[in-house]
Amino acid sequence: MALVRTHHSRTAAGEPDAARRPLPRPAPATVADVHEALAFLTARHEALRTTVDPLRPIQHVHPPDWAPLPVDQVDVPAVDAATVEAATAALAALPIDPEQHPPWLARVLLEGGKPRAVLMAVHHVVIDGWGLAVLINQLHERLRGDDAPAQAPVHLLDTLAAQPTQRARAAEREWLMRLASNPTGVLAPFGGSDKGEGRHRLQHRSADAYDDLDRVARRHQVSPEVVMLAALAHDVATRTGEHRFLASVVVSNRVRAAVRSSIGVRALTVPVQIDLRPGAAFGEVVDSVAAASAAAYRRGQWRPAELVAAQARMDRRRGVVTVPTIEYNCYSWPREYLVPAYLTPPEEPATWITSAPDEPCETLYVDLVLDARVLTLDVTVGDHLLDAGQALALPVRLCGFLRAVADGAQCPVPARPLTPAAPGWWRAPQGWVCLTEVEDVLRGHSGVLDARVAPGVDGGEPHLVAHVRVAPAVTRHDLHRHVLDHLGDVPGLIAPDRYVLSPASPESGRPSDQLRTATGGIETLWGPSRPPVTDVERALAAAVAAVGPGGPPGRTHGSPDAVDMNCCLADHGVTLVAIPRLLALLEGFGFTGIASDELAGTASLGHLATALKPLPPRAHRGGDTSP
């Protein structure tokens, strides 16, 4: 009977993301054996019997028998690849409620009345990719009759309480400082499809590249993971001409035996500052990346709820969404979901790719796996950053680069990009901006007749100027807020530093007809405060006042009328921890239509209120009403 695991997580768009990995065929097992093995693992791992409080960051660990095992069985004609594919997708599409029920599902596929495969789906809030592989391996061993030692209890949210607050705040300041000092949109102008709306996922495997990476790592006395990050940084600099950008690096916390076989979420993300000197040989690049990685690891402890809110405040005030150029996973994620990667002879290089429509992806995601002397690169990238051909070429180019360096090539960092920027892109002080996108967003504001955006220079400082023909009622603050409200929706968007209105509003000719913000810092000119006006805005303001302690600009004070609808949620001090309660309050007020990730962004409360809609009426199903 083959075991197949599905990893059920929620993406930014709210859709389940599934992966699968067939395991070797164990001895014949019955459905009762599968139930017994799952019950055994539920008793062993607290994550499988964990629920999460919907309003507070609290984990509830239940007894092993607190709920029936969430297992069902399905008869299928044959357990072949197509059947497993369809069954995996069907299971991953089922909702999992980690607030009230076990955070996982299992399904046994029966062929001729006998179990032939087991599928599992788990919620990403309690199990990560590594942990899911551990879980499947232990299920496999249990069905074979092997046993593994019980692990020490691992609580999902203990790390929040265990973190020293002073160190966490220092790490948050480090994150924000690096985000603010790095250019945005580094990859976008140099490749991809115009207005691409898809993502490419690919996997490249090579035994030769493993040996080359090992040779380079030994030569420079650093880890292979550092060498691969240096190669990625060199490739980005070569392609774009940018020598300073940020890499978000995922580091495993499973360095101790006690947590290596835990199925809980044990990962850490740190900001690695990439600073490359034009003309530097690759050895210098490796040393620079190694030093930056060590510095980042020392600061690698923070409070996610507070950090996300602080970044949203910073982004709105700077007028640009800051995201890392690279997200690099330097420990093995068992993501072998691109069939038939697991059937490939290990000595042969091979690449598999799949492309599909998806949300915009502003970061190049690269996972490095080093296993059985085979190098595997998993890559996820937006179509507007790299098209299918460019995505396929990336891992091949990286492996070729490793071969050249291993053979002794110096590979100096180019001073200028080898790829010209696409038309319409301009390098602003904050990063790359697409001028036509800014113009399109401005034209989308009611009352705007036409818009033209162009670079300007004032006192030697370059900035972005928007010349806009507007109806008399439109003000510069209206336009500025409109652009800020779309920062997270439109790739390549930066708020202009100056808005010139023509024809001007009634106070024509006054200096106030132009709005100028700082080009390099995070300070910006706040417009006038706006209280809630409509019933929908009052409901949102009441929810914000109830859950927010009041943050910059400090106008909440517990009263809905004091909530400024021109500010974003984070400006009122609302963090990720409070978002579930805010959503519950909105539902109690009779409104829905906003997802949690939208609340964590830079959009103003007034903009969010336009997305709210009344709850549909609930039909009476008969019978007595519960008290």
XYZ file of C-alpha atoms in Angstrom:
627
model
C 0.000 0.000 0.000
C 1.493 3.338 -1.047
C 1.352 6.331 1.273
C 0.678 9.736 -0.243
C 0.758 12.953 1.728
C -0.936 16.224 0.877
C 0.159 19.431 2.535
C -2.844 21.678 3.031
C -1.897 25.328 3.481
C -3.605 28.616 2.800
C -2.054 30.961 0.279
C -2.517 34.727 0.148
C -5.445 34.229 -2.186
C -7.103 31.827 0.263
C -6.759 28.757 -1.943
C -5.364 25.438 -0.686
C -1.873 24.535 -1.816
C -1.327 20.763 -2.097
C 1.768 18.619 -2.572
C 2.183 14.883 -2.834
C 4.933 12.352 -2.299
C 4.400 8.592 -2.728
C 6.459 6.449 -0.394
C 7.812 2.901 -0.805
C 5.278 0.090 -0.639
C 5.112 -1.422 2.882
C 3.750 -4.789 3.874
C 0.007 -5.391 3.325
C -2.094 -3.415 5.788
C -5.805 -3.258 6.542
C -8.041 -0.253 7.092
C -7.984 -1.097 10.804
C -4.176 -0.944 10.704
C -4.333 2.530 9.177
C -6.755 3.689 11.888
C -4.553 2.228 14.601
C -1.436 3.884 13.188
C -3.135 7.273 12.915
C -4.450 6.974 16.482
C -0.929 6.104 17.646
C 0.545 9.151 15.909
C -2.225 11.384 17.256
C -1.280 10.346 20.774
C 2.406 10.923 20.015
C 2.159 14.347 18.352
C 0.357 17.202 20.042
C 0.100 19.051 16.722
C -2.440 16.462 15.491
C -4.731 17.180 18.444
C -4.237 20.925 18.563
C -6.811 23.634 18.028
C -6.062 27.336 17.889
C -8.067 30.041 19.631
C -9.814 32.197 16.985
C -9.337 35.437 18.923
C -6.052 35.093 20.818
C -2.645 33.480 20.140
C -3.408 30.484 22.332
C -2.972 26.814 21.501
C -5.267 24.172 22.965
C -3.793 20.654 23.162
C -6.489 18.010 23.648
C -6.332 14.408 24.908
C -5.687 11.755 22.237
C -9.323 10.603 22.223
C -10.958 14.048 22.271
C -12.427 13.692 18.775
C -13.024 10.895 16.247
C -10.184 10.361 13.827
C -10.918 12.479 10.697
C -10.484 9.488 8.370
C -12.713 8.259 5.558
C -12.332 5.766 2.722
C -13.151 5.862 -0.986
C -13.467 3.023 -3.481
C -11.575 3.617 -6.730
C -11.207 1.415 -9.837
C -7.405 1.510 -9.691
C -4.755 3.352 -7.704
C -2.779 4.778 -10.598
C -1.131 8.172 -11.044
C -4.247 9.844 -12.479
C -6.448 8.524 -9.675
C -4.022 9.648 -6.985
C -3.774 13.058 -8.652
C -7.549 13.533 -8.626
C -7.988 12.138 -5.121
C -5.208 14.358 -3.787
C -6.806 17.467 -5.279
C -10.219 16.488 -3.906
C -8.909 15.949 -0.385
C -6.853 19.166 -0.398
C -9.974 21.111 -1.438
C -11.895 20.041 1.676
C -12.074 22.703 4.394
C -10.093 22.174 7.582
C -11.188 24.085 10.687
C -8.208 24.291 13.087
C -10.285 26.261 15.601
C -12.776 23.515 16.461
C -11.692 20.245 14.844
C -8.485 18.251 14.327
C -6.224 20.180 11.933
C -5.847 17.265 9.527
C -7.749 14.840 7.300
C -6.939 11.354 6.028
C -8.448 9.274 3.260
C -7.871 5.606 2.447
C -8.151 4.610 -1.212
C -9.630 1.133 -1.634
C -9.042 -0.941 -4.738
C -11.132 -4.099 -4.848
C -12.053 -3.549 -1.206
C -8.396 -3.464 -0.093
C -6.485 -0.340 1.009
C -3.900 0.689 -1.571
C -3.017 4.267 -0.607
C -3.415 6.737 2.224
C -3.802 10.464 1.593
C -3.275 13.052 4.316
C -4.097 16.757 4.431
C -2.947 19.027 7.241
C -3.383 22.703 7.990
C -0.261 24.806 7.638
C -0.886 26.574 10.942
C 0.322 23.518 12.876
C 2.524 21.507 10.498
C 5.109 22.710 7.997
C 6.594 20.877 5.027
C 9.371 19.242 7.006
C 6.962 18.148 9.718
C 4.596 16.618 7.197
C 7.415 14.508 5.765
C 8.270 13.353 9.311
C 4.632 12.463 9.925
C 4.312 10.440 6.715
C 7.565 8.613 7.374
C 6.402 7.655 10.859
C 3.037 6.477 9.494
C 4.916 4.390 6.956
C 7.132 2.889 9.663
C 4.158 2.161 11.902
C 2.336 0.290 9.157
C 5.492 -1.732 8.540
C 5.601 -2.680 12.205
C 8.487 -0.397 13.170
C 8.228 1.975 16.092
C 9.863 5.300 16.769
C 10.603 6.787 20.191
C 8.078 9.234 21.520
C 9.107 12.850 21.177
C 9.145 15.578 23.754
C 5.978 17.710 23.689
C 6.265 20.621 21.258
C 3.738 23.420 21.594
C 2.935 25.476 18.533
C 2.907 28.898 20.142
C 5.322 28.478 23.042
C 7.968 30.396 21.099
C 5.862 33.562 21.287
C 5.963 33.575 25.069
C 9.579 32.385 25.233
C 11.051 35.169 23.113
C 12.898 37.906 24.993
C 10.921 41.051 24.172
C 13.997 43.262 24.014
C 15.696 40.999 21.476
C 12.526 40.663 19.422
C 12.142 44.448 19.200
C 15.771 44.806 18.137
C 15.191 42.193 15.424
C 12.082 44.041 14.224
C 14.004 47.307 13.989
C 16.686 45.478 12.004
C 14.065 44.071 9.593
C 12.436 47.461 9.036
C 15.740 49.267 8.592
C 16.871 46.815 5.932
C 13.542 46.891 4.130
C 13.550 50.679 4.053
C 17.124 50.911 2.764
C 16.779 48.458 -0.146
C 15.306 49.100 -3.599
C 12.011 47.494 -4.522
C 11.017 45.818 -7.772
C 14.582 44.805 -8.606
C 13.666 41.875 -10.875
C 10.515 43.210 -12.532
C 12.000 45.512 -15.236
C 14.450 42.903 -16.528
C 12.348 39.979 -17.743
C 9.029 38.224 -17.733
C 5.813 38.798 -19.629
C 4.110 42.168 -19.802
C 1.280 42.134 -17.249
C 1.935 38.446 -16.608
C -0.626 36.979 -14.216
C 0.700 33.477 -13.682
C 3.343 31.662 -11.698
C 5.885 29.103 -12.756
C 6.902 26.282 -10.420
C 9.822 24.149 -11.431
C 12.204 21.597 -10.014
C 15.740 20.991 -11.266
C 17.858 18.035 -10.102
C 21.537 17.387 -10.791
C 24.141 15.103 -9.264
C 26.988 16.924 -11.028
C 25.894 20.258 -9.547
C 25.976 18.664 -6.076
C 29.666 17.822 -6.529
C 30.444 21.287 -7.924
C 28.678 22.986 -5.007
C 30.524 20.773 -2.551
C 33.899 21.633 -4.134
C 33.240 25.380 -3.990
C 31.999 25.198 -0.383
C 35.102 23.302 0.731
C 37.379 25.747 -1.081
C 35.874 28.783 0.660
C 35.232 26.978 3.983
C 31.553 27.905 4.119
C 28.350 25.892 3.947
C 26.898 24.830 0.575
C 23.790 26.849 1.415
C 25.837 30.052 1.630
C 27.515 29.294 -1.711
C 24.166 28.803 -3.446
C 22.798 32.063 -1.989
C 25.949 33.828 -3.223
C 25.401 32.328 -6.687
C 21.795 33.563 -6.653
C 22.914 37.036 -5.595
C 25.558 37.090 -8.339
C 22.928 36.074 -10.902
C 20.503 38.819 -9.828
C 23.252 41.454 -9.908
C 24.372 40.251 -13.332
C 20.846 40.383 -14.705
C 19.700 43.675 -13.154
C 22.802 45.737 -12.382
C 21.582 46.153 -8.784
C 24.346 45.488 -6.279
C 22.327 46.081 -3.114
C 19.134 44.171 -2.394
C 17.560 42.003 0.271
C 17.242 38.233 0.535
C 14.734 36.707 2.943
C 16.309 33.470 4.129
C 14.398 30.640 5.803
C 16.536 28.827 8.328
C 15.699 25.533 10.021
C 15.249 25.527 13.776
C 15.591 21.733 13.785
C 19.228 21.661 14.825
C 18.515 19.696 18.001
C 17.519 16.036 17.994
C 14.516 16.820 20.193
C 12.856 18.891 17.475
C 14.317 17.330 14.325
C 11.603 14.670 14.366
C 8.872 17.004 15.598
C 6.023 17.708 13.200
C 5.431 21.225 14.537
C 6.344 24.425 12.703
C 10.019 25.092 13.428
C 11.412 27.619 10.985
C 12.889 31.087 11.150
C 13.117 33.824 8.517
C 15.924 36.370 8.581
C 16.823 39.345 6.330
C 20.211 38.878 4.649
C 21.595 42.100 3.214
C 23.235 41.545 -0.168
C 25.978 44.114 -0.866
C 28.152 43.291 -3.854
C 31.109 45.296 -5.130
C 31.217 45.707 -8.928
C 34.213 43.798 -10.230
C 34.469 41.584 -7.131
C 35.505 37.975 -7.756
C 33.104 35.272 -6.635
C 35.244 34.473 -3.595
C 34.610 37.986 -2.290
C 30.890 37.551 -2.985
C 30.874 34.357 -0.892
C 32.655 36.099 1.995
C 30.209 39.000 1.856
C 27.140 36.753 1.842
C 28.545 34.588 4.648
C 29.165 37.657 6.835
C 25.702 39.084 6.067
C 24.074 35.723 6.853
C 25.836 35.496 10.213
C 24.725 39.026 11.089
C 21.137 38.231 10.092
C 21.021 35.010 12.121
C 22.062 36.896 15.239
C 19.028 39.157 14.771
C 16.715 36.342 13.735
C 14.064 36.548 16.415
C 10.928 38.655 16.163
C 7.193 38.851 16.875
C 5.369 38.264 13.589
C 2.146 40.031 14.560
C 3.910 43.257 15.500
C 6.412 43.112 12.654
C 3.757 42.779 9.924
C 1.847 45.766 11.302
C 5.021 47.864 11.580
C 5.956 47.029 7.986
C 2.475 47.995 6.752
C 2.761 51.373 8.514
C 6.216 51.944 7.045
C 5.130 50.962 3.540
C 2.151 53.320 3.538
C 4.227 56.246 4.769
C 6.997 55.618 2.244
C 4.527 55.076 -0.572
C 5.994 51.745 -1.679
C 5.515 48.096 -0.726
C 8.859 46.614 0.288
C 9.408 42.937 -0.465
C 12.650 40.944 -0.656
C 14.094 40.277 -4.094
C 14.805 36.641 -3.172
C 13.265 34.271 -0.662
C 15.751 31.494 -0.160
C 14.979 28.316 1.718
C 18.249 26.844 2.893
C 16.927 23.642 4.344
C 15.163 20.773 2.692
C 11.447 21.096 2.037
C 10.180 17.730 0.771
C 8.176 19.332 -2.041
C 8.441 16.603 -4.674
C 5.104 17.409 -6.247
C 6.285 17.793 -9.839
C 5.743 14.313 -11.269
C 7.809 12.365 -12.208
C 10.709 13.953 -10.327
C 10.912 11.116 -7.810
C 11.423 8.557 -10.613
C 14.437 10.319 -12.101
C 17.786 8.479 -12.044
C 19.878 10.543 -9.588
C 22.848 10.786 -11.955
C 20.902 12.558 -14.701
C 20.082 16.292 -14.579
C 16.420 17.022 -15.239
C 13.910 19.850 -14.911
C 10.116 19.802 -14.559
C 7.941 22.900 -14.724
C 4.278 23.720 -14.305
C 2.632 27.088 -14.932
C -0.776 28.364 -13.874
C -2.617 31.649 -13.220
C -2.045 32.924 -9.723
C -1.697 36.068 -7.626
C 1.139 38.491 -8.482
C 4.445 37.232 -7.106
C 7.031 39.947 -6.418
C 9.722 37.640 -5.035
C 11.824 34.886 -6.554
C 11.379 31.831 -4.315
C 14.217 29.313 -4.381
C 14.454 26.186 -2.195
C 17.689 24.220 -2.020
C 17.602 20.489 -1.258
C 20.813 18.482 -0.811
C 20.000 14.818 -0.426
C 21.617 11.550 -1.565
C 24.344 13.539 -3.342
C 21.787 15.207 -5.605
C 21.219 18.953 -5.747
C 17.558 19.908 -6.156
C 16.383 23.457 -6.769
C 12.677 24.214 -6.342
C 11.797 27.565 -7.918
C 8.579 29.591 -7.789
C 8.464 32.882 -9.692
C 5.856 35.236 -11.115
C 5.337 35.294 -14.867
C 5.932 39.045 -14.938
C 9.356 38.537 -13.322
C 10.514 35.556 -15.403
C 8.575 33.994 -18.236
C 8.537 30.218 -18.732
C 11.730 30.135 -20.777
C 13.599 32.421 -18.393
C 12.403 30.398 -15.407
C 13.635 27.168 -16.993
C 16.985 28.797 -17.759
C 17.560 29.996 -14.188
C 18.524 26.705 -12.454
C 20.447 25.533 -15.513
C 22.385 28.810 -15.502
C 23.066 28.545 -11.756
C 24.404 25.000 -12.112
C 26.567 26.095 -15.037
C 27.874 28.956 -12.919
C 28.779 26.507 -10.123
C 30.676 24.377 -12.633
C 32.665 27.409 -13.853
C 33.510 28.520 -10.310
C 34.433 24.977 -9.274
C 36.840 24.825 -12.236
C 38.578 27.996 -11.036
C 36.794 30.866 -12.839
C 36.769 34.175 -10.921
C 33.421 35.352 -12.337
C 33.656 39.055 -11.347
C 30.426 40.921 -10.608
C 29.420 43.010 -13.659
C 29.194 46.758 -13.148
C 26.184 47.087 -15.453
C 23.203 44.868 -16.195
C 23.485 42.407 -19.011
C 19.736 42.743 -19.637
C 18.243 46.161 -20.521
C 15.294 47.388 -18.496
C 11.898 47.163 -20.170
C 10.401 50.390 -21.615
C 8.445 52.484 -19.127
C 10.477 51.527 -16.041
C 12.468 54.115 -14.075
C 14.870 53.693 -11.163
C 13.403 55.871 -8.404
C 15.242 56.388 -5.091
C 12.938 53.794 -3.478
C 13.352 51.279 -6.279
C 12.028 50.479 -9.732
C 8.689 51.983 -10.733
C 6.560 51.402 -13.826
C 5.433 54.870 -14.944
C 2.497 53.599 -17.000
C 1.149 51.635 -14.010
C 1.176 54.775 -11.851
C -0.650 56.669 -14.602
C -3.266 53.905 -14.935
C -3.915 53.906 -11.178
C -4.291 57.699 -11.117
C -6.702 57.599 -14.053
C -8.783 55.084 -12.100
C -9.676 57.741 -9.523
C -13.051 59.373 -10.092
C -12.707 62.938 -11.284
C -9.322 62.401 -12.937
C -9.441 63.456 -16.602
C -5.852 62.586 -17.513
C -2.539 61.814 -15.824
C 1.096 61.953 -16.863
C 3.909 60.741 -14.634
C 7.558 61.588 -15.209
C 10.819 61.777 -13.235
C 11.790 65.156 -11.865
C 14.772 66.698 -10.115
C 14.538 69.186 -7.267
C 17.686 70.283 -5.467
C 19.644 67.443 -7.037
C 17.281 64.785 -5.626
C 15.345 62.738 -8.214
C 11.664 62.172 -7.530
C 8.458 61.189 -9.277
C 6.033 63.902 -10.369
C 2.404 63.324 -11.340
C 0.762 65.952 -13.567
C -2.973 65.348 -13.347
C -5.996 67.046 -14.952
C -8.822 66.789 -12.445
C -12.334 67.957 -11.717
C -12.483 70.832 -9.216
C -13.423 68.625 -6.228
C -10.349 66.353 -6.469
C -7.435 67.272 -4.191
C -3.831 66.168 -4.070
C -4.545 64.283 -0.837
C -7.308 62.340 -2.586
C -4.873 61.253 -5.298
C -2.148 60.366 -2.819
C -4.476 58.197 -0.729
C -5.810 56.555 -3.890
C -2.311 55.464 -4.934
C -1.461 54.283 -1.408
C -4.620 52.169 -1.337
C -3.433 50.262 -4.423
C 0.173 49.683 -3.363
C -0.332 46.022 -2.605
C -2.442 45.343 -5.702
C -0.296 46.663 -8.558
C 3.292 45.463 -9.096
C 5.746 48.255 -9.855
C 3.645 50.953 -8.133
C 5.246 53.769 -6.124
C 3.427 56.845 -4.849
C 4.716 59.988 -6.595
C 6.594 62.501 -4.503
C 4.691 65.418 -6.052
C 1.179 65.887 -7.448
C 0.570 68.851 -9.748
C -3.131 69.506 -10.387
C -4.298 71.163 -13.612
C -6.716 72.830 -13.805
C -6.271 73.573 -10.126
C -8.920 73.418 -7.441
C -10.586 76.677 -6.242
C -7.438 77.663 -4.323
C -5.553 77.691 -7.649
C -2.099 79.148 -7.653
C -1.330 78.425 -4.013
C 1.680 76.316 -3.043
C -0.694 73.813 -1.434
C -1.692 72.653 -4.917
C 1.474 70.566 -4.883
C 2.199 67.759 -2.452
C 5.804 66.800 -1.833
C 6.894 63.893 0.339
C 10.335 62.837 1.472
C 12.227 60.796 -1.133
C 14.497 58.771 1.081
C 12.879 58.422 4.503
C 9.658 57.075 5.916
C 8.039 60.401 6.786
C 5.178 61.650 4.676
C 2.615 64.419 4.809
C -0.572 63.207 6.461
C -3.773 64.490 4.943
C -6.738 65.675 6.980
C -8.429 63.123 9.207
C -11.734 61.678 8.001
C -14.250 60.112 10.417
C -16.557 57.270 9.337
C -19.605 58.398 7.395
C -21.599 55.417 6.067
C -23.048 52.528 8.088
C -20.390 50.200 6.682
C -17.601 52.575 7.706
C -19.098 52.974 11.175
C -19.171 49.198 11.617
C -15.519 48.883 10.567
C -14.538 51.830 12.766
C -16.335 50.307 15.743
C -14.480 47.025 15.241
C -11.139 48.831 14.978
C -11.851 50.873 18.086
C -12.728 47.688 19.987
C -9.590 45.720 19.120
C -6.930 48.398 18.566
C -4.952 49.967 21.394
C -4.455 53.090 19.293
C -1.222 53.481 17.344
C 0.276 56.180 15.175
C -1.192 58.644 14.403
C -2.967 57.940 17.713
C -6.504 58.948 16.834
C -8.500 55.925 17.924
C -8.964 56.452 21.677
C -11.576 53.693 21.864
C -14.236 55.694 20.029
C -15.487 54.803 16.526
C -15.916 58.508 15.678
C -12.198 59.056 16.381
C -11.102 56.377 13.904
C -9.450 57.982 10.873
C -10.708 56.249 7.735
C -7.763 57.666 5.760
C -5.286 55.528 7.739
C -4.583 51.828 7.379
C -5.402 49.242 10.014
C -1.819 49.088 11.299
C -1.836 52.866 11.862
C -4.422 52.254 14.579
C -2.224 49.690 16.315
C -4.136 46.609 15.139
C -1.793 43.632 14.678
C -2.259 40.151 13.258
C -3.256 38.806 16.668
C -6.341 41.038 16.734
C -7.502 40.393 13.157
C -9.572 37.234 13.941
C -11.443 39.141 16.630
C -11.977 42.083 14.277
C -13.433 39.762 11.629
C -15.705 38.203 14.253
C -16.947 41.661 15.284
C -17.617 42.598 11.664
C -19.639 39.410 11.234
C -21.549 40.271 14.396
C -22.320 43.676 12.897
C -23.639 41.898 9.794
C -20.774 42.425 7.356
C -18.340 40.177 5.518
C -16.195 40.244 2.356
C -12.698 41.004 3.693
C -9.960 38.386 4.022
C -7.423 38.452 6.820
C -4.476 39.096 4.486
C -6.204 42.225 3.123
C -6.422 43.613 6.647
C -2.676 43.137 7.090
C -1.870 45.349 4.096
C -1.498 49.063 3.447
C -5.027 49.903 2.254
C -6.876 52.588 4.227
C -9.950 51.783 6.278
C -12.051 53.769 3.833
C -10.794 51.603 0.980
C -11.409 48.412 2.967
C -14.950 49.505 3.820
C -15.849 49.544 0.119
C -15.127 45.794 -0.014
C -17.482 44.951 2.857
C -20.904 43.585 2.012
C -23.897 42.540 4.123
C -24.106 38.959 5.271
C -26.619 36.952 3.218
C -29.846 36.140 5.050
C -29.874 32.758 6.719
C -32.816 30.577 5.722
C -34.760 29.002 8.582
C -34.370 25.224 8.380
C -37.271 24.376 10.671
C -37.279 22.905 14.150
C -36.609 24.657 17.420
C -34.127 27.511 17.653
C -31.165 26.730 19.868
C -30.922 28.909 22.946
